[in-house]
Tab-separated table of C-alpha atoms and ligand atoms in Angstrom:
chain	number	residue	atom	x	y	z
A	1	MET	CA	-3.787	285.425	67.387
A	2	LYS	CA	-6.343	283.507	65.373
A	3	VAL	CA	-7.970	285.702	62.824
A	4	GLY	CA	-11.266	285.480	61.349
A	5	PHE	CA	-11.788	287.289	58.147
A	6	ILE	CA	-15.209	287.768	56.441
A	7	GLY	CA	-16.135	289.704	53.383
A	8	LEU	CA	-13.399	288.757	50.424
A	9	GLY	CA	-14.452	291.440	47.952
A	10	ALA	CA	-12.112	294.022	45.876
A	11	MET	CA	-10.693	295.227	49.132
A	12	GLY	CA	-11.224	292.301	51.591
A	13	ALA	CA	-9.449	289.700	49.333
A	14	PRO	CA	-6.290	291.347	49.198
A	15	MET	CA	-6.282	292.501	52.800
A	16	ALA	CA	-7.076	288.999	53.958
A	17	GLU	CA	-4.364	287.504	52.001
A	18	ARG	CA	-1.709	289.996	53.362
A	19	VAL	CA	-3.023	288.578	56.765
A	20	VAL	CA	-2.556	284.987	56.003
A	21	LYS	CA	0.902	285.784	54.195
A	22	ALA	CA	1.832	287.565	57.658
A	23	GLY	CA	1.302	284.110	59.334
A	24	PHE	CA	-1.762	284.537	61.102
A	25	GLN	CA	-3.860	281.435	61.347
A	26	THR	CA	-6.832	282.662	59.494
A	27	PHE	CA	-10.419	281.275	59.184
A	28	THR	CA	-13.137	282.861	56.418
A	29	THR	CA	-16.538	281.907	54.942
A	30	PHE	CA	-18.148	282.651	51.846
A	31	HIS	CA	-21.409	284.480	50.722
A	32	SER	CA	-22.536	284.019	47.214
A	33	ARG	CA	-18.981	283.540	45.446
A	34	ARG	CA	-16.779	280.524	46.763
A	35	GLU	CA	-13.857	281.620	44.620
A	36	PRO	CA	-12.064	284.043	46.814
A	37	ALA	CA	-12.466	281.696	50.078
A	38	ASP	CA	-10.734	278.979	47.782
A	39	ALA	CA	-8.149	281.416	46.777
A	40	LEU	CA	-7.433	282.231	50.615
A	41	ALA	CA	-7.326	278.751	51.186
A	42	ALA	CA	-4.856	277.660	48.944
A	43	LEU	CA	-2.587	280.041	50.950
A	44	GLY	CA	-3.248	278.275	53.961
A	45	ALA	CA	-6.672	279.936	55.123
A	46	PHE	CA	-9.261	277.443	56.534
A	47	VAL	CA	-12.822	277.779	54.904
A	48	LEU	CA	-15.643	277.497	57.566
A	49	GLY	CA	-19.695	277.128	57.005
A	50	SER	CA	-20.667	280.289	58.301
A	51	ALA	CA	-19.937	283.276	60.289
A	52	ALA	CA	-20.965	281.662	63.471
A	53	GLU	CA	-18.179	279.144	62.970
A	54	VAL	CA	-15.428	281.691	62.200
A	55	ALA	CA	-16.369	283.397	65.366
A	56	ARG	CA	-16.085	280.216	67.276
A	57	ALA	CA	-12.622	279.634	65.698
A	58	ALA	CA	-10.871	282.998	65.805
A	59	ASP	CA	-10.053	285.346	68.599
A	60	THR	CA	-10.198	288.369	66.462
A	61	VAL	CA	-12.760	288.546	63.551
A	62	ILE	CA	-12.254	291.206	60.815
A	63	THR	CA	-15.376	292.303	58.721
A	64	ILE	CA	-15.071	294.477	55.384
A	65	LEU	CA	-18.598	294.310	53.679
A	66	PRO	CA	-20.507	296.662	51.487
A	67	ALA	CA	-22.405	298.782	54.123
A	68	ASP	CA	-24.930	298.555	56.852
A	69	ALA	CA	-27.326	295.987	55.874
A	70	GLU	CA	-24.575	293.260	55.000
A	71	LEU	CA	-22.771	294.167	58.508
A	72	ARG	CA	-25.987	293.757	60.368
A	73	GLU	CA	-26.670	290.546	58.695
A	74	VAL	CA	-23.451	289.185	59.304
A	75	VAL	CA	-23.578	290.047	62.894
A	76	PHE	CA	-26.994	289.436	63.934
A	77	GLY	CA	-28.356	287.035	61.133
A	78	ALA	CA	-29.057	283.186	61.297
A	79	ASN	CA	-25.849	281.637	62.003
A	80	GLY	CA	-23.984	285.196	62.121
A	81	LEU	CA	-21.235	286.309	64.383
A	82	LEU	CA	-23.241	286.856	67.734
A	83	ALA	CA	-23.957	283.148	67.789
A	84	GLY	CA	-20.337	282.393	67.681
A	85	LEU	CA	-18.533	284.989	69.734
A	86	SER	CA	-17.558	284.634	73.423
A	87	PRO	CA	-15.937	286.612	76.333
A	88	GLY	CA	-12.516	288.089	75.316
A	89	LYS	CA	-12.938	287.929	71.535
A	90	VAL	CA	-12.652	291.088	69.555
A	91	LEU	CA	-14.564	292.317	66.244
A	92	ILE	CA	-12.780	294.743	64.000
A	93	ASP	CA	-14.999	296.298	61.624
A	94	MET	CA	-13.597	297.701	58.486
A	95	THR	CA	-16.369	298.621	56.359
A	96	THR	CA	-17.459	302.003	55.527
A	97	ALA	CA	-20.702	302.143	56.888
A	98	THR	CA	-22.596	304.598	59.399
A	99	ALA	CA	-21.580	305.216	62.880
A	100	MET	CA	-25.188	304.227	64.232
A	101	ILE	CA	-24.687	300.382	62.943
A	102	MET	CA	-21.360	300.301	64.409
A	103	GLN	CA	-22.810	301.558	67.891
A	104	GLU	CA	-25.574	299.212	67.513
A	105	VAL	CA	-22.989	296.359	67.014
A	106	GLU	CA	-20.830	297.477	69.999
A	107	SER	CA	-24.009	297.627	72.403
A	108	ALA	CA	-25.015	294.149	71.406
A	109	LEU	CA	-21.493	292.736	71.845
A	110	ALA	CA	-20.383	294.436	75.106
A	111	PRO	CA	-23.013	292.394	77.250
A	112	VAL	CA	-21.457	289.209	75.773
A	113	GLY	CA	-17.754	290.576	76.694
A	114	VAL	CA	-16.627	291.211	73.081
A	115	GLN	CA	-14.806	294.478	72.268
A	116	VAL	CA	-15.141	296.251	69.022
A	117	LEU	CA	-12.973	298.362	67.045
A	118	ASP	CA	-14.445	300.514	64.115
A	119	ALA	CA	-11.573	300.613	61.317
A	120	PRO	CA	-12.505	301.753	57.854
A	121	VAL	CA	-9.913	302.201	55.225
A	122	SER	CA	-8.815	304.404	52.607
A	123	GLY	CA	-6.392	303.624	49.745
A	124	GLY	CA	-8.319	301.538	47.619
A	125	THR	CA	-7.322	298.413	46.096
A	126	THR	CA	-3.803	299.157	45.229
A	127	ALA	CA	-2.783	300.082	48.998
A	128	ALA	CA	-5.034	296.991	49.654
A	129	ALA	CA	-2.608	294.968	47.867
A	130	SER	CA	0.432	296.626	49.193
A	131	GLY	CA	-0.571	296.882	52.671
A	132	ALA	CA	-0.252	300.594	52.700
A	133	LEU	CA	-3.925	301.485	53.634
A	134	THR	CA	-4.754	304.319	55.928
A	135	ILE	CA	-6.880	302.809	58.800
A	136	MET	CA	-9.352	305.155	60.607
A	137	VAL	CA	-9.664	303.679	64.012
A	138	GLY	CA	-12.539	304.241	66.831
A	139	GLY	CA	-12.432	302.298	69.938
A	140	ASP	CA	-10.308	301.850	73.095
A	141	PRO	CA	-6.792	302.940	72.288
A	142	ALA	CA	-5.543	299.927	74.455
A	143	LEU	CA	-7.400	297.714	71.962
A	144	LEU	CA	-6.118	299.324	69.340
A	145	GLU	CA	-2.497	298.789	70.600
A	146	GLN	CA	-3.507	294.987	71.212
A	147	CYS	CA	-4.514	294.886	67.425
A	148	ARG	CA	-2.000	296.982	66.072
A	149	PRO	CA	0.594	293.982	64.724
A	150	LEU	CA	-2.679	292.659	63.024
A	151	LEU	CA	-3.629	295.960	61.430
A	152	GLU	CA	-0.144	296.696	60.518
A	153	THR	CA	-0.185	293.911	57.817
A	154	MET	CA	-2.775	295.834	56.038
A	155	GLY	CA	-2.126	299.614	56.616
A	156	SER	CA	0.647	301.730	56.780
A	157	ARG	CA	-1.052	304.766	58.324
A	158	ILE	CA	-3.280	303.786	61.355
A	159	VAL	CA	-4.872	306.931	63.030
A	160	HIS	CA	-6.647	306.621	66.348
A	161	VAL	CA	-9.673	309.145	65.755
A	162	GLY	CA	-12.017	308.633	68.789
A	163	PRO	CA	-14.508	306.040	70.109
A	164	VAL	CA	-16.366	303.324	68.323
A	165	GLY	CA	-18.291	305.066	65.452
A	166	GLN	CA	-15.752	307.871	65.097
A	167	GLY	CA	-13.810	305.539	62.458
A	168	LYS	CA	-17.003	305.699	60.176
A	169	VAL	CA	-17.663	309.433	60.842
A	170	VAL	CA	-13.980	310.276	59.403
A	171	LYS	CA	-14.397	307.875	56.724
A	172	ILE	CA	-17.881	309.290	55.612
A	173	ILE	CA	-16.988	312.619	55.946
A	174	ASN	CA	-14.040	312.236	53.669
A	175	GLN	CA	-16.221	310.410	51.158
A	176	THR	CA	-18.750	313.176	51.186
A	177	MET	CA	-16.135	315.819	50.582
A	178	ALA	CA	-14.522	313.663	47.979
A	179	ALA	CA	-17.913	313.352	46.236
A	180	VAL	CA	-18.615	316.825	46.188
A	181	HIS	CA	-15.008	317.876	44.873
A	182	LEU	CA	-15.256	315.525	42.318
A	183	LEU	CA	-18.573	316.876	40.841
A	184	ALA	CA	-17.345	320.615	41.505
A	185	ILE	CA	-14.598	319.631	38.975
A	186	GLY	CA	-17.083	318.170	36.321
A	187	GLU	CA	-19.424	320.994	36.691
A	188	ALA	CA	-16.828	324.022	36.743
A	189	PHE	CA	-14.858	322.298	33.795
A	190	ALA	CA	-18.117	321.914	31.322
A	191	LEU	CA	-18.602	325.516	31.972
A	192	GLY	CA	-14.849	326.653	31.420
A	193	ILE	CA	-14.526	324.356	28.291
A	194	ARG	CA	-18.104	325.785	26.803
A	195	CYS	CA	-16.413	329.363	27.662
A	196	GLY	CA	-13.340	328.211	25.323
A	197	ALA	CA	-10.845	327.231	28.190
A	198	SER	CA	-8.648	324.003	27.553
A	199	PRO	CA	-9.140	321.609	30.372
A	200	ALA	CA	-5.199	321.191	30.451
A	201	THR	CA	-5.107	325.034	31.270
A	202	LEU	CA	-7.645	324.936	33.881
A	203	TYR	CA	-5.888	322.129	35.556
A	204	SER	CA	-2.582	323.726	35.705
A	205	VAL	CA	-3.560	327.098	36.555
A	206	ILE	CA	-6.208	325.924	39.195
A	207	LYS	CA	-3.736	323.405	40.667
A	208	GLU	CA	-2.105	326.576	42.139
A	209	SER	CA	-5.045	328.373	42.994
A	210	SER	CA	-7.915	328.439	45.845
A	211	GLY	CA	-10.295	326.274	43.587
A	212	TYR	CA	-7.548	323.663	43.953
A	213	SER	CA	-8.496	319.915	45.388
A	214	LYS	CA	-6.388	316.664	45.596
A	215	MET	CA	-9.292	315.567	43.777
A	216	MET	CA	-7.830	317.105	40.622
A	217	ASP	CA	-4.692	314.989	40.800
A	218	LEU	CA	-6.582	311.971	41.713
A	219	ARG	CA	-9.282	311.887	38.986
A	220	LEU	CA	-8.251	314.181	36.514
A	221	PRO	CA	-5.086	312.526	34.889
A	222	GLY	CA	-5.907	308.779	33.906
A	223	PHE	CA	-9.618	309.049	34.353
A	224	LEU	CA	-11.553	312.125	33.276
A	225	LEU	CA	-8.811	313.666	30.811
A	226	ALA	CA	-8.053	310.553	29.328
A	227	GLY	CA	-11.710	309.209	29.119
A	228	SER	CA	-10.903	306.099	30.897
A	229	PHE	CA	-13.229	304.859	33.607
A	230	GLN	CA	-11.831	301.500	34.603
A	231	PRO	CA	-12.183	301.400	38.248
A	232	GLY	CA	-10.449	302.283	40.857
A	233	PHE	CA	-13.203	302.554	43.019
A	234	ARG	CA	-16.639	301.827	41.666
A	235	LEU	CA	-19.380	304.768	41.294
A	236	ASP	CA	-21.918	302.656	42.998
A	237	LEU	CA	-19.853	302.366	46.195
A	238	MET	CA	-19.276	306.014	46.061
A	239	LYS	CA	-22.988	306.542	45.461
A	240	LYS	CA	-23.456	304.161	48.531
A	241	ASP	CA	-21.136	306.563	50.822
A	242	VAL	CA	-22.935	309.711	49.895
A	243	HIS	CA	-26.215	308.137	50.701
A	244	LEU	CA	-24.765	306.733	54.088
A	245	ALA	CA	-23.924	310.447	54.724
A	246	LEU	CA	-27.255	311.712	53.956
A	247	ASP	CA	-29.003	308.719	55.830
A	248	SER	CA	-26.880	309.890	58.889
A	249	ALA	CA	-27.876	313.549	58.482
A	250	ARG	CA	-31.598	312.855	58.218
A	251	ALA	CA	-31.267	311.062	61.406
A	252	LEU	CA	-29.385	313.599	62.994
A	253	ARG	CA	-31.629	316.403	61.303
A	254	VAL	CA	-28.265	318.216	59.639
A	255	PRO	CA	-28.966	319.813	56.156
A	256	LEU	CA	-26.779	318.423	53.713
A	257	LEU	CA	-27.741	320.862	50.723
A	258	LEU	CA	-24.776	320.130	48.320
A	259	THR	CA	-24.391	316.598	49.342
A	260	ALA	CA	-28.189	316.050	48.358
A	261	THR	CA	-27.435	317.254	44.834
A	262	VAL	CA	-24.592	315.187	44.810
A	263	GLY	CA	-26.335	312.102	45.762
A	264	GLN	CA	-28.981	312.823	42.857
A	265	VAL	CA	-25.928	313.067	40.209
A	266	PHE	CA	-24.461	309.638	41.265
A	267	SER	CA	-28.059	308.197	41.394
A	268	ALA	CA	-28.719	309.245	38.091
A	269	ALA	CA	-25.065	308.227	36.768
A	270	SER	CA	-25.961	304.774	37.896
A	271	GLY	CA	-29.077	304.744	36.461
A	272	ALA	CA	-27.652	305.465	33.329
A	273	GLY	CA	-25.532	302.269	33.723
A	274	LYS	CA	-22.405	303.824	35.031
A	275	GLY	CA	-22.446	302.005	38.413
A	276	ASN	CA	-19.366	299.774	37.840
A	277	ALA	CA	-17.316	302.370	36.070
A	278	ASP	CA	-15.162	304.383	38.407
A	279	PHE	CA	-16.691	306.912	40.332
A	280	SER	CA	-15.325	309.840	38.052
A	281	ALA	CA	-17.647	308.950	35.543
A	282	ALA	CA	-20.196	310.823	37.703
A	283	ALA	CA	-18.150	314.135	36.838
A	284	GLN	CA	-18.181	313.158	33.094
A	285	TYR	CA	-22.070	312.408	33.361
A	286	LEU	CA	-22.555	315.852	34.935
A	287	ALA	CA	-20.327	317.509	32.192
A	288	SER	CA	-22.373	315.495	29.580
A	289	LEU	CA	-25.539	317.325	30.407
A	290	ALA	CA	-23.717	320.421	28.989
A	291	GLY	CA	-22.750	318.709	25.884
A	292	VAL	CA	-19.024	318.210	27.122
A	293	ASP	CA	-16.861	315.578	26.661
A	294	LEU	CA	-13.866	316.347	29.249
A	295	SER	CA	-11.446	313.536	27.154
A	296	GLN	CA	-12.367	314.859	23.772
A	297	VAL	CA	-11.328	318.438	24.171
A	298	SER	CA	-8.306	317.776	26.045
A	299	THR	CA	-6.501	315.857	23.622
B	301	NDP	P1	-17.102	294.329	47.208
B	301	NDP	O1	-18.388	294.494	46.656
B	301	NDP	O2	-16.063	293.989	46.288
B	301	NDP	O3	-16.944	293.003	48.417
B	301	NDP	C1	-17.957	292.873	49.330
B	301	NDP	C2	-17.749	291.524	50.048
B	301	NDP	O4	-18.763	291.281	50.996
B	301	NDP	C3	-17.852	290.384	49.105
B	301	NDP	O5	-16.981	289.409	49.624
B	301	NDP	C4	-19.373	290.189	49.339
B	301	NDP	O6	-19.249	288.431	49.308
B	301	NDP	C5	-19.479	290.085	50.879
B	301	NDP	N1	-20.989	290.300	51.194
B	301	NDP	C6	-21.860	291.010	50.615
B	301	NDP	N2	-22.967	290.776	51.372
B	301	NDP	C7	-22.779	290.090	52.257
B	301	NDP	C8	-23.652	289.255	53.216
B	301	NDP	N3	-24.880	289.648	53.243
B	301	NDP	N4	-23.148	288.534	54.010
B	301	NDP	C9	-21.873	288.152	54.192
B	301	NDP	N5	-20.753	288.690	52.847
B	301	NDP	C10	-21.570	289.456	52.016
B	301	NDP	O7	-16.637	295.507	48.124
B	301	NDP	P2	-15.043	296.275	48.345
B	301	NDP	O8	-14.318	295.382	48.665
B	301	NDP	O9	-14.868	297.233	47.259
B	301	NDP	O10	-15.703	297.019	49.609
B	301	NDP	C11	-15.724	296.716	50.971
B	301	NDP	C12	-16.063	298.039	51.704
B	301	NDP	O11	-14.703	298.671	51.842
B	301	NDP	C13	-17.182	298.873	51.412
B	301	NDP	O12	-17.712	299.322	52.434
B	301	NDP	C14	-16.428	300.094	50.498
B	301	NDP	O13	-17.023	301.188	50.505
B	301	NDP	C15	-15.207	300.183	51.342
B	301	NDP	N6	-14.084	300.674	50.579
B	301	NDP	C16	-13.739	300.208	49.237
B	301	NDP	C17	-12.901	300.643	48.434
B	301	NDP	C18	-12.418	300.310	47.078
B	301	NDP	O14	-11.678	300.825	46.450
B	301	NDP	N7	-13.067	299.327	46.593
B	301	NDP	C19	-11.681	301.634	48.994
B	301	NDP	C20	-12.086	301.953	50.459
B	301	NDP	C21	-13.145	301.409	51.196
B	301	NDP	P3	-19.874	287.969	47.793
B	301	NDP	O15	-19.097	288.662	46.579
B	301	NDP	O16	-19.890	286.491	47.766
B	301	NDP	O17	-21.491	288.206	47.687
């Protein structure tokens, strides 16, 4: 199988590296930064001039881009994938985007004889580097089995979740809940601290109580309680995910009352200059509105 890989960012670069190192002949291209493509070429990949050229050279093309707009540009834009794809080829999109764009891509590629898998990931850059991602796959189960050896170079948990679009749905719902849980911690801990509680006590007690969420383990130690916001997962990417959920909800006329507020907090934190910090900075930003510094009181 000849693999095309487009989107060599924080996630894509380590994922593509694993594909190359697993022995797949790999073709890539670049957008504004050439360095990640050159680094992949140093491992044996071929750097081509456009997405269309990558689609012509590869049997299976992987994309992992910021969101809908970039995926649309890479597929439908000038010298995009559509210009190079031909019958029998496969597109695996691993972007966190909406189900709607995924279905739009599938509808455009099916008449060309190109099959699509929708395969967003979770686990962050550490899991990307170690091949331990969870991959949520929407699409034909037989196509997933055909692509499984390729996906197994990047992920240790590959779950079929339904037809094309459902991977995006499961991923966006996870992101929505993660964002709500994070800000619930920021807001509730700010109240607790203002009432005289220690955040360490709150954490140890609530960890065993009904208010617990896994987000406490993921973002209290090492981030909020330490006052350290090295990403991790950038706040602007989580802001994008929350707004993808809000966009989908608007299109489907589903009220997202909590998420709408959470989206405003992420927008405000981004506007305050936190966009490149870890997304947990949004919880500290919310606590700051109550004059609380979660790290200072925890020491
Ligand atoms: P980055 O911003 O680091 O990388 C995005 C990549 O897309 C870059 O290689 C960029 O190229 C390329 N790109 C951007 N616009 C275009 C375009 N118009 N045409 C072609 N290429 C383009 O993002 P991440 O790698 O962090 O994230 C990728 C996806 O994975 C996102 O959907 C994100 O939500 C998701 N994700 C991220 C996680 C994380 O921890 N970072 C965890 C799980 C999922 P260039 O730099 O040259 O412009």
